[in-house]
XYZ file of C-alpha atoms in Angstrom:
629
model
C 122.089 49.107 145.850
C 119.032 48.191 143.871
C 117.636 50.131 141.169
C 114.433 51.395 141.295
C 112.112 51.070 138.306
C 108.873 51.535 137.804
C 107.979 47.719 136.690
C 109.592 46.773 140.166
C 113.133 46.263 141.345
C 115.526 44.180 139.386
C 118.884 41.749 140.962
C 121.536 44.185 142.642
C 124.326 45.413 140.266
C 127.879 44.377 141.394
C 130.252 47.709 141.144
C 133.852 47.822 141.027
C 136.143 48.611 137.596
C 135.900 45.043 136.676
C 132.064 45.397 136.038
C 131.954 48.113 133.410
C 128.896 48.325 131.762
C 129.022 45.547 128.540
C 128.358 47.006 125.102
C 124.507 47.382 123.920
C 123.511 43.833 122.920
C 123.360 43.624 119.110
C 119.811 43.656 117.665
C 118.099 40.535 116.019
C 115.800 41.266 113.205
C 112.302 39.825 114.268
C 110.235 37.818 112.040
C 107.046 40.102 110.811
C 104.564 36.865 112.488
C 106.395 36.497 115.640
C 106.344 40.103 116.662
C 103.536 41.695 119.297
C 100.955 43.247 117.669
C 101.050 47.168 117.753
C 104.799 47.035 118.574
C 107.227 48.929 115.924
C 109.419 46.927 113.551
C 112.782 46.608 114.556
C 115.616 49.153 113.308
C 117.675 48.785 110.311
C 120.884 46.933 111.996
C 123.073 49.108 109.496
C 122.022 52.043 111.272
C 122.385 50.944 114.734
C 126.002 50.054 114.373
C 126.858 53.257 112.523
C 125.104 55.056 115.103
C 127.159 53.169 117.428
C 130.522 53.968 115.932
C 129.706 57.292 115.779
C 129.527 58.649 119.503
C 129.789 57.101 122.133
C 126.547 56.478 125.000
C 126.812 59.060 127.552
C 126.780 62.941 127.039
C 125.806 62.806 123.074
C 122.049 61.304 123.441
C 122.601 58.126 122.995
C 120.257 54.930 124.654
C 121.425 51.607 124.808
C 118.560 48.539 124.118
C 116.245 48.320 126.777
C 117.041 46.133 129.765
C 114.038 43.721 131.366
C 111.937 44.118 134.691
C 112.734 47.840 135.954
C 116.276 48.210 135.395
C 117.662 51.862 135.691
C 118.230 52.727 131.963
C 121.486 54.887 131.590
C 121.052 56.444 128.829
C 117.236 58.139 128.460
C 116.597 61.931 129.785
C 116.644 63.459 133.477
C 112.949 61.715 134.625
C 112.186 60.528 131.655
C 110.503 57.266 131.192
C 112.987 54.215 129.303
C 112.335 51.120 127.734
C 110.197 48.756 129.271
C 109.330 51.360 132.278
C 112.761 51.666 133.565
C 113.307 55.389 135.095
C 116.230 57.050 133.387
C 119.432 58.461 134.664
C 118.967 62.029 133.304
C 121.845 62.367 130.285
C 120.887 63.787 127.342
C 118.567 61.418 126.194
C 115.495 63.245 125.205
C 116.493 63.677 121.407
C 117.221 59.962 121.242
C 113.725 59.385 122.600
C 112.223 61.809 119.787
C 109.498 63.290 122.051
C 108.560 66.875 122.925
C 108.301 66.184 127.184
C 111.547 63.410 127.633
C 109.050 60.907 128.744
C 108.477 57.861 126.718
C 111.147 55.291 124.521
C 112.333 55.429 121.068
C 109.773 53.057 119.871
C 106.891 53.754 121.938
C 106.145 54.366 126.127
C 106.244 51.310 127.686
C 105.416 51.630 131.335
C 105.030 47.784 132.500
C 107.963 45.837 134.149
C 108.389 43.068 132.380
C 107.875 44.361 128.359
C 109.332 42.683 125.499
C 112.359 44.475 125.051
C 113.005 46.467 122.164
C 116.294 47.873 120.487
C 116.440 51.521 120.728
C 117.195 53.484 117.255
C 119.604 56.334 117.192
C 119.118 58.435 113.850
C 122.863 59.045 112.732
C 123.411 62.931 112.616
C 124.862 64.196 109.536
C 128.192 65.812 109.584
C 127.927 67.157 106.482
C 125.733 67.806 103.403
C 125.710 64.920 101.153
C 124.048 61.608 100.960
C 122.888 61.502 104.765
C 121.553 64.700 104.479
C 118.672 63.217 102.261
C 117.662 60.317 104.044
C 113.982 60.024 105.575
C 113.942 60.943 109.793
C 111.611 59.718 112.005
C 111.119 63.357 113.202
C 109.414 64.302 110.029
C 112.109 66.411 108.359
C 113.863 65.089 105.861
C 117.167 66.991 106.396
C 117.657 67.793 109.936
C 120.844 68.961 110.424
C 122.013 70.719 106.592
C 124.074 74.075 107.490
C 121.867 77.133 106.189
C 124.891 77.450 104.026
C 124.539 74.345 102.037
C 121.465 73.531 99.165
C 119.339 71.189 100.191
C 119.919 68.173 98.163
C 117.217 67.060 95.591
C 115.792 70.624 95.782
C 115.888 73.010 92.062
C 117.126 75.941 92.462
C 114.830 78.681 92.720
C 114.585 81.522 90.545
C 114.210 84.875 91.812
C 111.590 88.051 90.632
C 114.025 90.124 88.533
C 113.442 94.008 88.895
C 111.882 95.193 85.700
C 113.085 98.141 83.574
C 112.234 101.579 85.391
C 110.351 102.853 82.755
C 107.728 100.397 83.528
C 107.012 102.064 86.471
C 107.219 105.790 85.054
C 104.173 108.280 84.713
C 103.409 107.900 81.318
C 100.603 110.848 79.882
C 98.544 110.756 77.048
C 96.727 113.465 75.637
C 93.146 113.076 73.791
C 91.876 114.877 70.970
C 89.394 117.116 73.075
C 92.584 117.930 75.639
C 92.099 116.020 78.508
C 95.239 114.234 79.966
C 95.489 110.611 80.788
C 98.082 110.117 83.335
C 98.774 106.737 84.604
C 101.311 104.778 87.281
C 101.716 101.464 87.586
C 101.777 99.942 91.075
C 101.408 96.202 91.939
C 98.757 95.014 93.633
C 94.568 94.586 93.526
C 92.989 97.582 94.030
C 93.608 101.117 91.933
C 92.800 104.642 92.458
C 91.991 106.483 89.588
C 90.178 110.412 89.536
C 89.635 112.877 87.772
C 91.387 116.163 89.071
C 89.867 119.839 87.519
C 91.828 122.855 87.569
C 89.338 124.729 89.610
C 89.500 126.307 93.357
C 88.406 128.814 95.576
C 90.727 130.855 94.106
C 88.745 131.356 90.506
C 85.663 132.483 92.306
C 86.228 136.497 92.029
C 83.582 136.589 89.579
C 81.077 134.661 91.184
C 79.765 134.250 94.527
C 82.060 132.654 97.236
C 81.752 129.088 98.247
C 80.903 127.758 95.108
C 83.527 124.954 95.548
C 82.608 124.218 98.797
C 79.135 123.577 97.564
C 80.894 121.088 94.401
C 82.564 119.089 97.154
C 79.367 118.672 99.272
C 77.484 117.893 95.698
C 79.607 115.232 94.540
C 78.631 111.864 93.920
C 75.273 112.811 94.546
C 72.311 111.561 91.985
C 73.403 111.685 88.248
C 72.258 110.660 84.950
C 72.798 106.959 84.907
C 72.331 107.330 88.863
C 69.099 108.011 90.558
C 71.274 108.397 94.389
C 74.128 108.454 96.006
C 73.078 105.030 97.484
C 72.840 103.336 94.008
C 76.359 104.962 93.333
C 77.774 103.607 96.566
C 75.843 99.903 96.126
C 77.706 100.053 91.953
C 80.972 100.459 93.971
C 80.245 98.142 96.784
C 80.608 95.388 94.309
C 83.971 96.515 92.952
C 85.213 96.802 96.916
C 85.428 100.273 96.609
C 85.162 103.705 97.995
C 85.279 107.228 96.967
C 85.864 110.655 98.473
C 86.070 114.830 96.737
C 88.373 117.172 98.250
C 88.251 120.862 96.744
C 91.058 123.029 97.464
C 91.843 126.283 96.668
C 93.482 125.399 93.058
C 92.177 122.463 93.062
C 88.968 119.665 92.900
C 89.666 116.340 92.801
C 87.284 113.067 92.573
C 89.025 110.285 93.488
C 87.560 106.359 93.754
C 89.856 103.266 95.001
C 88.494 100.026 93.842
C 89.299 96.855 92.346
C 91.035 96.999 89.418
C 88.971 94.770 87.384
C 86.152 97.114 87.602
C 88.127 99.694 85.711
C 85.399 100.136 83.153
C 82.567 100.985 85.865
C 84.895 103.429 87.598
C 85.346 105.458 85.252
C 82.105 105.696 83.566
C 81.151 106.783 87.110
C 83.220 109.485 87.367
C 82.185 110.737 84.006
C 78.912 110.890 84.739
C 79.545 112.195 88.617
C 81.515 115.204 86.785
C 79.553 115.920 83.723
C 76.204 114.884 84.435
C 74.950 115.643 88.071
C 71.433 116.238 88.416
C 72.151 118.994 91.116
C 68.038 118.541 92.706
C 66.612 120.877 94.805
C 66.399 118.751 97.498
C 70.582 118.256 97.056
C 71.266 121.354 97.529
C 68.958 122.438 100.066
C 71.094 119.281 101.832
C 73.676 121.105 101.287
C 73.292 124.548 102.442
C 72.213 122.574 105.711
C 75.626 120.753 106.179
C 78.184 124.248 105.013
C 75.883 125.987 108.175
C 76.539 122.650 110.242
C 80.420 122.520 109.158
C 80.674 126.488 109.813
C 79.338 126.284 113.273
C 80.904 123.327 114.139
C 84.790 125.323 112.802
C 84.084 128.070 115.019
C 83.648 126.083 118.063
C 86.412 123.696 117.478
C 89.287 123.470 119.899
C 91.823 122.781 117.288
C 92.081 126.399 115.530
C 94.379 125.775 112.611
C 91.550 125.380 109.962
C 90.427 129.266 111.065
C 94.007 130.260 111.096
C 94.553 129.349 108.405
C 91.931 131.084 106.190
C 92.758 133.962 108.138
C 96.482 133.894 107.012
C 95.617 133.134 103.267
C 93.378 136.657 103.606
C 95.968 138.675 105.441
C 98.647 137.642 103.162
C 96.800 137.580 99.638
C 94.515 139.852 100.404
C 91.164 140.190 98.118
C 93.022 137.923 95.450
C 93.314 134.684 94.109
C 94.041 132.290 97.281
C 93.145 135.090 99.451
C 90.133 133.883 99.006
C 88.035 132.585 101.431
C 88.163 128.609 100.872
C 84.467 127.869 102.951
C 81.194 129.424 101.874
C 80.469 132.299 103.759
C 77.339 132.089 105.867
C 74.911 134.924 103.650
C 75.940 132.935 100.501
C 74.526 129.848 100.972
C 70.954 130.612 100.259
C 71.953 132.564 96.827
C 73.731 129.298 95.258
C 71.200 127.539 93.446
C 71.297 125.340 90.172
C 71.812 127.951 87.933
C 75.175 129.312 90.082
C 76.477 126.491 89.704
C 76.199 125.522 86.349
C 77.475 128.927 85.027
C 80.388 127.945 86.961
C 80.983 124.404 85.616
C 80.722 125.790 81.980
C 83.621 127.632 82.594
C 85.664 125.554 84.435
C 84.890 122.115 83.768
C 86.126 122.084 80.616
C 88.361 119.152 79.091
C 91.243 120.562 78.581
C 91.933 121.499 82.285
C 90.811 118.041 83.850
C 93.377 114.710 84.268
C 92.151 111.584 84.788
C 94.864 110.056 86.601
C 94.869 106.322 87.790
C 97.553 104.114 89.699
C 97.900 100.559 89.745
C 96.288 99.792 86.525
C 97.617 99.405 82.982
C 97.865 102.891 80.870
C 96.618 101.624 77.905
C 93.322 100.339 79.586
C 92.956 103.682 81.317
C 92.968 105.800 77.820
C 90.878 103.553 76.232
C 88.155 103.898 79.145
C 88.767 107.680 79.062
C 87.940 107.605 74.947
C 85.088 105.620 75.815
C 83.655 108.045 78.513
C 85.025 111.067 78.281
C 85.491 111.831 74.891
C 82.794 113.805 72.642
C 80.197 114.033 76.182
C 77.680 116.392 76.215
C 78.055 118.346 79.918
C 74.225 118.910 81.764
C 74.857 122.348 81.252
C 75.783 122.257 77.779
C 78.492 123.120 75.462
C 78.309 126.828 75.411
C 81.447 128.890 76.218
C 80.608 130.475 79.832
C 82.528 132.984 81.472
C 86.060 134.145 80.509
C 88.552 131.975 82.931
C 90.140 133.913 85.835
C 94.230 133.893 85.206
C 95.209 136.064 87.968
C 98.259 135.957 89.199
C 98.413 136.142 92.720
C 99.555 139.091 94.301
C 101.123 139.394 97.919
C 99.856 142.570 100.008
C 101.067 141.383 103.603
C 98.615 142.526 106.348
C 97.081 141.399 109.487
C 93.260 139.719 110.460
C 92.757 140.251 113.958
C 89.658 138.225 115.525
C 88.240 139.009 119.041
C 87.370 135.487 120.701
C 86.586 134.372 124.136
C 88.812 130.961 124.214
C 87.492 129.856 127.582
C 85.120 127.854 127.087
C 86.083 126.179 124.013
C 86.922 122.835 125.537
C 84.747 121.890 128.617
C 85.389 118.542 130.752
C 87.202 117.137 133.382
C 90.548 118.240 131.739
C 89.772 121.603 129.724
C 92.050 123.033 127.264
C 93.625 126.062 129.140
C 92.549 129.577 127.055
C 95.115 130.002 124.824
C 95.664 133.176 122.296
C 97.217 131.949 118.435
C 99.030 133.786 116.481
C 100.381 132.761 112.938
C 103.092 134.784 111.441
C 104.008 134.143 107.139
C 106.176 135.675 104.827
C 106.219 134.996 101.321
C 108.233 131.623 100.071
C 107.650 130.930 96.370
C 106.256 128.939 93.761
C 106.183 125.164 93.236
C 107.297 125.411 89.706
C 110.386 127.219 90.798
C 113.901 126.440 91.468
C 113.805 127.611 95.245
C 110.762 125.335 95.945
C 113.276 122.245 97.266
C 115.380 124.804 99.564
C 112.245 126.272 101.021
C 110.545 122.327 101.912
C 114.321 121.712 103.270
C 113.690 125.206 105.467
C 110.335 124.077 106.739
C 111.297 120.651 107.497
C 114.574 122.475 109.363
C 112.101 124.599 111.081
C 109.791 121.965 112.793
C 108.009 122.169 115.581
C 104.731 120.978 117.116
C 102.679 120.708 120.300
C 104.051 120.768 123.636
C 102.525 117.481 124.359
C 104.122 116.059 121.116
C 105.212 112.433 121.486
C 108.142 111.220 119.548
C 112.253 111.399 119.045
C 114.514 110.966 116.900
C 112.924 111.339 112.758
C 109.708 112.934 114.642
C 110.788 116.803 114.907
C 112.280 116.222 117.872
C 115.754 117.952 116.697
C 114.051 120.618 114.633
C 114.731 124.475 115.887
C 110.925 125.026 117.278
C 111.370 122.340 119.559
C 114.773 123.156 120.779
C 114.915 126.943 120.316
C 111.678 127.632 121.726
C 109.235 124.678 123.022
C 112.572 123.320 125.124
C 113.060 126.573 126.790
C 109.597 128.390 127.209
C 107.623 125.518 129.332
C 104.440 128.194 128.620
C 104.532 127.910 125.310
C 102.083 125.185 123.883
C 102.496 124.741 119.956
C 105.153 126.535 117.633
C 104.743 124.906 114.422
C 106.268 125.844 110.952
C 103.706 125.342 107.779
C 104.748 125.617 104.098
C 102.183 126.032 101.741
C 102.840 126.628 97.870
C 100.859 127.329 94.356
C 101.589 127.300 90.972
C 102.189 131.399 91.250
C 103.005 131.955 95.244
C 103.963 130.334 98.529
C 103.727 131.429 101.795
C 105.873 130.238 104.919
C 104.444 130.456 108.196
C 104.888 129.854 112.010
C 102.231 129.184 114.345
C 102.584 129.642 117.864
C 99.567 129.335 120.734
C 100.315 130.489 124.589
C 98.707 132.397 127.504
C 97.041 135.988 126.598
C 99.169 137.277 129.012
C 102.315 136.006 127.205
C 101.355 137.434 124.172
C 104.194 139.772 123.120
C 106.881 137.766 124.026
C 105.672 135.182 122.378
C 105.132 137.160 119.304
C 108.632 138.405 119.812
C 110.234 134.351 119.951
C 108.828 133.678 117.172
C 109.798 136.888 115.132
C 113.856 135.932 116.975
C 113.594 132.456 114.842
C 112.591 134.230 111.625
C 115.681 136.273 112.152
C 117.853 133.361 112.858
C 116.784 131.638 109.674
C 119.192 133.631 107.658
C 122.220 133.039 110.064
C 124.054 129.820 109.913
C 122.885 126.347 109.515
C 125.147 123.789 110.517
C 126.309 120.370 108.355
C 124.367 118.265 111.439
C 121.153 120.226 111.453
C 120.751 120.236 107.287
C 121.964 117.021 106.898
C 119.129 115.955 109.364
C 116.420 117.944 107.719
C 117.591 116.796 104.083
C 117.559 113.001 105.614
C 113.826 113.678 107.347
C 112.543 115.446 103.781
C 113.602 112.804 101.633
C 112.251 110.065 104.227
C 108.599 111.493 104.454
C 108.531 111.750 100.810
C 109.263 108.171 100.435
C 107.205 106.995 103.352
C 104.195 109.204 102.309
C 104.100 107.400 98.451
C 104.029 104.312 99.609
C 99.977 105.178 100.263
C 98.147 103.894 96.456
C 95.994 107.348 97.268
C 98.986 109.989 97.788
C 100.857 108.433 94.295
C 97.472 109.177 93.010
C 96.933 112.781 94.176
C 100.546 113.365 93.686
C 100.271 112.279 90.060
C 97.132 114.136 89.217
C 98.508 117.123 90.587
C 101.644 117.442 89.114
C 100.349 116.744 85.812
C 97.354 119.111 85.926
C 100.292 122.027 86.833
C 102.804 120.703 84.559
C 101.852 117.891 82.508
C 104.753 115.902 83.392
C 105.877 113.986 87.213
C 108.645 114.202 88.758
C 109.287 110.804 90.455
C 110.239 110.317 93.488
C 114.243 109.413 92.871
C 114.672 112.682 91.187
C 113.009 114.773 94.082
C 115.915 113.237 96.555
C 118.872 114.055 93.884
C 117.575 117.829 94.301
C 116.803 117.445 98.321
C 120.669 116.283 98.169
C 121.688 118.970 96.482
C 120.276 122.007 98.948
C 123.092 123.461 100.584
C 123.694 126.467 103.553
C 124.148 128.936 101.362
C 121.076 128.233 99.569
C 119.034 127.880 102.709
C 120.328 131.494 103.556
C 119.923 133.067 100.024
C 116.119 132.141 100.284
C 115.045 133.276 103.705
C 117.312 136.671 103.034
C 115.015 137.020 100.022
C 111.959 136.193 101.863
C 112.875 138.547 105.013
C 112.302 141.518 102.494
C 109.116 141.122 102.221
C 106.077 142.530 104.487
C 104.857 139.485 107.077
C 100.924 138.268 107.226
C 99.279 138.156 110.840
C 97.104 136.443 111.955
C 95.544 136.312 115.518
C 92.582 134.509 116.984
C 91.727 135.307 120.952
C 92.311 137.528 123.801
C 94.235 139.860 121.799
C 94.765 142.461 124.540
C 98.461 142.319 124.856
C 99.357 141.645 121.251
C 101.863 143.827 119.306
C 100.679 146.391 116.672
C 101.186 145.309 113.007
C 103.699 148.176 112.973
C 106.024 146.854 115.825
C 106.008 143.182 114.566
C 107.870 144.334 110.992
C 110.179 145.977 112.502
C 110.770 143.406 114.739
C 111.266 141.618 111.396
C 113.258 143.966 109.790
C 115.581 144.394 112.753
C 118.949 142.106 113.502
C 117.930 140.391 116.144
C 114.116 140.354 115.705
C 113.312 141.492 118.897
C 110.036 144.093 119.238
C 110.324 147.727 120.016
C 110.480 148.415 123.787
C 107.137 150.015 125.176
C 108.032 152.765 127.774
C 104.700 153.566 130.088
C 104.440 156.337 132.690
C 101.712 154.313 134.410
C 101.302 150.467 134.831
């Protein structure tokens, strides 16, 4: 039977055992002049025969030379096009024909019966590293087949990044003459973050009137000295790429700007001047008073409470003291802090020797001599006089509860309204950051948990932690139970918050008081080991951010002058144990608990019933026993 090709049919094939198909033909070398034009030169004959001896034709990709007319080709791909236009018989042959479809020869498609003929080169496949492995390959790559576990001949050997000495990357601090710190990490990359941090807060304001840090953080980077606006500041770091921010706390304000590092110099003359020399207009702070009344309004009608509750905890539990304090500017002070206010405040507090100007990813030495340069021997805008003594308080714990009346209702309008929900947020007092029990009590709240019942996530998300199995698993009603730890350089306070229906209210006042209780009993290997692992992973995962090694360092040093880095931080997570876990909450559930409740407040326990709830074994409240109902 004839052959079909695509040039035409060729003479009939004889079959039978005695007509095995003859070797491939040897090549001839062509003369360069009696070639066709545009046709490739023939194949090296040394490679054809070793490809040859080798492997045989069929099954290992192998094409014999191209047969005349449109002879079947045996040994091209499935459909693919041979030599000369012959149709091939579908083995293997498409990495022999080097192309990306099957379709086409070795040496170019040639679909006319009748072409020249052309030997067929087979590249000889190395079968092992060595001299084969560095010959040139019509596919384009030099070694083809060279085992991932062999070196690439003719290549150097490449030379790896060695890890540099530790102490490279260690806080180092340096101290000026007029006592501000220079504090300084080095991190690889571009950009930097450098600040200056003040030890100043809501919490120093006993003497003055309240909210004058909230006014500072609306204030900053505002017109200045060297700076007629806050546009010309932001075009000055628009060239450096960068950005800047102020966050006051209530122990803390912090200016902060991230830019490239080569504009070191520029930074930090800017945040000189934004600290010592703002012009503090009248038209600035009329700006301000409008956006405090804007940000007040807008925090009472906010469906997201935590921000009230907060405050509201911080007053029950410290009350009239320190960070009892009320962190936002009360509505009937902003139109009595004016100019003068403020810069009776700044004398007193803005003082070199409790400021840090901390930086990371630039070089120390370039960082102290920008601070000498800026920050050294400056006269302040409101001069060098000594102002009011400094507030040391120490922070006293009172315990108490701040109950506020609110209708919830309407809080959250829409298609899909939030349901009304009464919070209630329950602390106790934990303890310093300075101290000892600091790492057990981060351990506790990380054991602790919790979230919203709407929480995505799973395993390393809180998923395992008691709020969510203890009490979000089992009472469907309950919508948030969340544990907070906050902590100062004197106190701490460890809280629970927990939102549900009004009409739920006492029991789940009394769930939450149960998993106080239960602190203190035991804590299994599984469930510490988890919270230890979860700790030590946020910590990790949270200074990999330029801006939180920045805050962290600034912080630390303006409490201690010294960091703790991040290695030893895990040693001590590792070394928390049950029995320390226990000690701490034993010594906690002594004290009187904070409450805090925002809502329908109708069914919620008296302050009385929740500490002895607290006080009891098994937390639950005193049972109410009514004649009528």
């Amino acid at each position: 039977m004839a052959a079909c090709g695509r040039g035409g049919a060729g003479p009939p094939r004889p079959s039978g055992p005695m007509n095995a198909r003859p070797p491939p033909p040897r090549p001839i070398a062509t003369p360069p002049s009696s070639r066709p034009r545009g046709s490739a030169p023939p194949p090296d004959p040394a490679l054809t025969v070793a490809a040859r001896w080798r492997r045989p034709w069929r099954g290992c990709g192998e094409a014999p030379a191209a047969r005349p007319g449109g002879e079947r080709g045996p040994g091209t791909a499935r459909g693919g096009q041979g030599a000369g236009g012959q149709r091939g018989d579908g083995r293997g042959g498409a990495a022999a024909l080097g192309t990306r479809s099957g379709r086409g020869s070795a040496l170019g498609s040639g679909l006319g019966g009748g072409a020249r003929p052309q030997p067929v080169t087979v590249s000889p496949v190395p079968l092992r590293c060595g001299l084969a492995a560095g010959r040139s390959y019509s596919g384009g790559s030099a070694y083809p087949s060279v085992s991932l576990t062999c070196p690439l001949p003719g290549v150097p050997k490449a030379v790896f990044a060695a890890a540099e000495s530790r102490e490279r990357f260690e806080t180092r601090v340096t101290v000026l003459e007029n006592g501000l710190r220079v504090a300084s990490q080095n991190k690889f990359g571009q950009f930097c973050t450098v600040g200056i941090l003040v030890n100043s807060g809501s919490r120093h304001e006993a003497k003055y009137l309240s909210g004058i840090s909230h006014f500072l953080e609306k204030l900053a980077f505002s017109s200045t000295a060297q700076f007629g606006s806050k546009d010309e500041i932001l075009l000055t770091l628009e060239k450096h790429g960068g950005i800047c921010d102020c966050q006051a706390s209530r122990d803390t304000i912090m200016y902060a700007v991230s830019a490239d590092a080569r504009g070191l110099d520029t930074v930090v003359n800017l945040l000189a001047d934004v600290t010592l020399q703002p012009r503090l207009s009248d038209e600035e702070i009329e700006m301000t008073r409008m956006a405090i009344r804007f940000e007040l309004e807008d925090l009472n009608m906010r469906p997201d409470p935590e921000p009230l509750l907060t405050e509201m905890i911080h007053a029950a539990a410290f009350r009239d003291n320190t960070v009892g304090l009320n962190r936002f500017c009360p509505v009937e002070n902003t139109d009595k802090i004016d100019r003068d206010v403020l810069h009776s405040y700044l004398s007193s507090y803005y003082t070199p020797d409790r400021m840090v100007l901390a930086g990371v990813g630039i070089e120390h030495e370039h960082l102290v001599e920008c601070a000498r340069k800026y920050l050294l021997g400056v006269e302040p805008v409101w001069g060098s006089g000594q102002g009011r003594a400094v507030d040391r308080s120490v922070a006293q714990y009172t315990g108490g509860i701040i109950k506020v009346e609110k209708d919830m209702s309407d809080v959250s309008l829409g298609p899909t309204p939030i349901p009304e929900l009464t919070h209630i947020m329950i602390g106790l007092e934990s303890c310093s950051f300075l101290e000892d029990d600091f790492i057990p009590f981060a351990v506790l709240n990380m054991m602790m948990g919790g979230g919203g019942s709407f929480s995505a996530g799973g395993p390393g998300k809180g998923m395992f932690t008691r709020l969510y199995l203890n009490v979000l698993n089992r009472h469907h009603w309950m919508y948030n139970a969340t544990s907070y730890h906050h902590s100062y350089e004197d106190t701490g306070l460890l809280c629970i918050h927990a939102s549900a229906d009004p009409k739920q209210v006492r029991e789940m006042v009394e769930i939450i008081t149960r998993e106080f209780i239960l602190m203190a009993g035991a804590v299994g290997e599984v469930e510490l080991e988890r919270a230890k692992t979860q700790l030590k992973s946020m910590l990790m995962m949270n200074l990999e951010s330029r801006p939180v090694i920045f805050e962290d360092v600034g912080r630390q040093v303006l409490a201690t002058s010294t960091r703790k880095l991040p290695h030893e931080l895990c040693a001590l997570i590792s070394q928390v144990k049950p029995t320390d876990i226990k000690r701490v909450v034993t010594k906690m559930l002594h004290k009187k608990p904070a409450v805090a409740a925002l809502g329908d407040l109708t069914d919620l326990p008296t302050y009385e019933h929740i500490q002895a709830a607290l006080s009891s074994k098994d937390g639950r409240l005193p049972r109410l026993y009514r004649l009528f109902r």
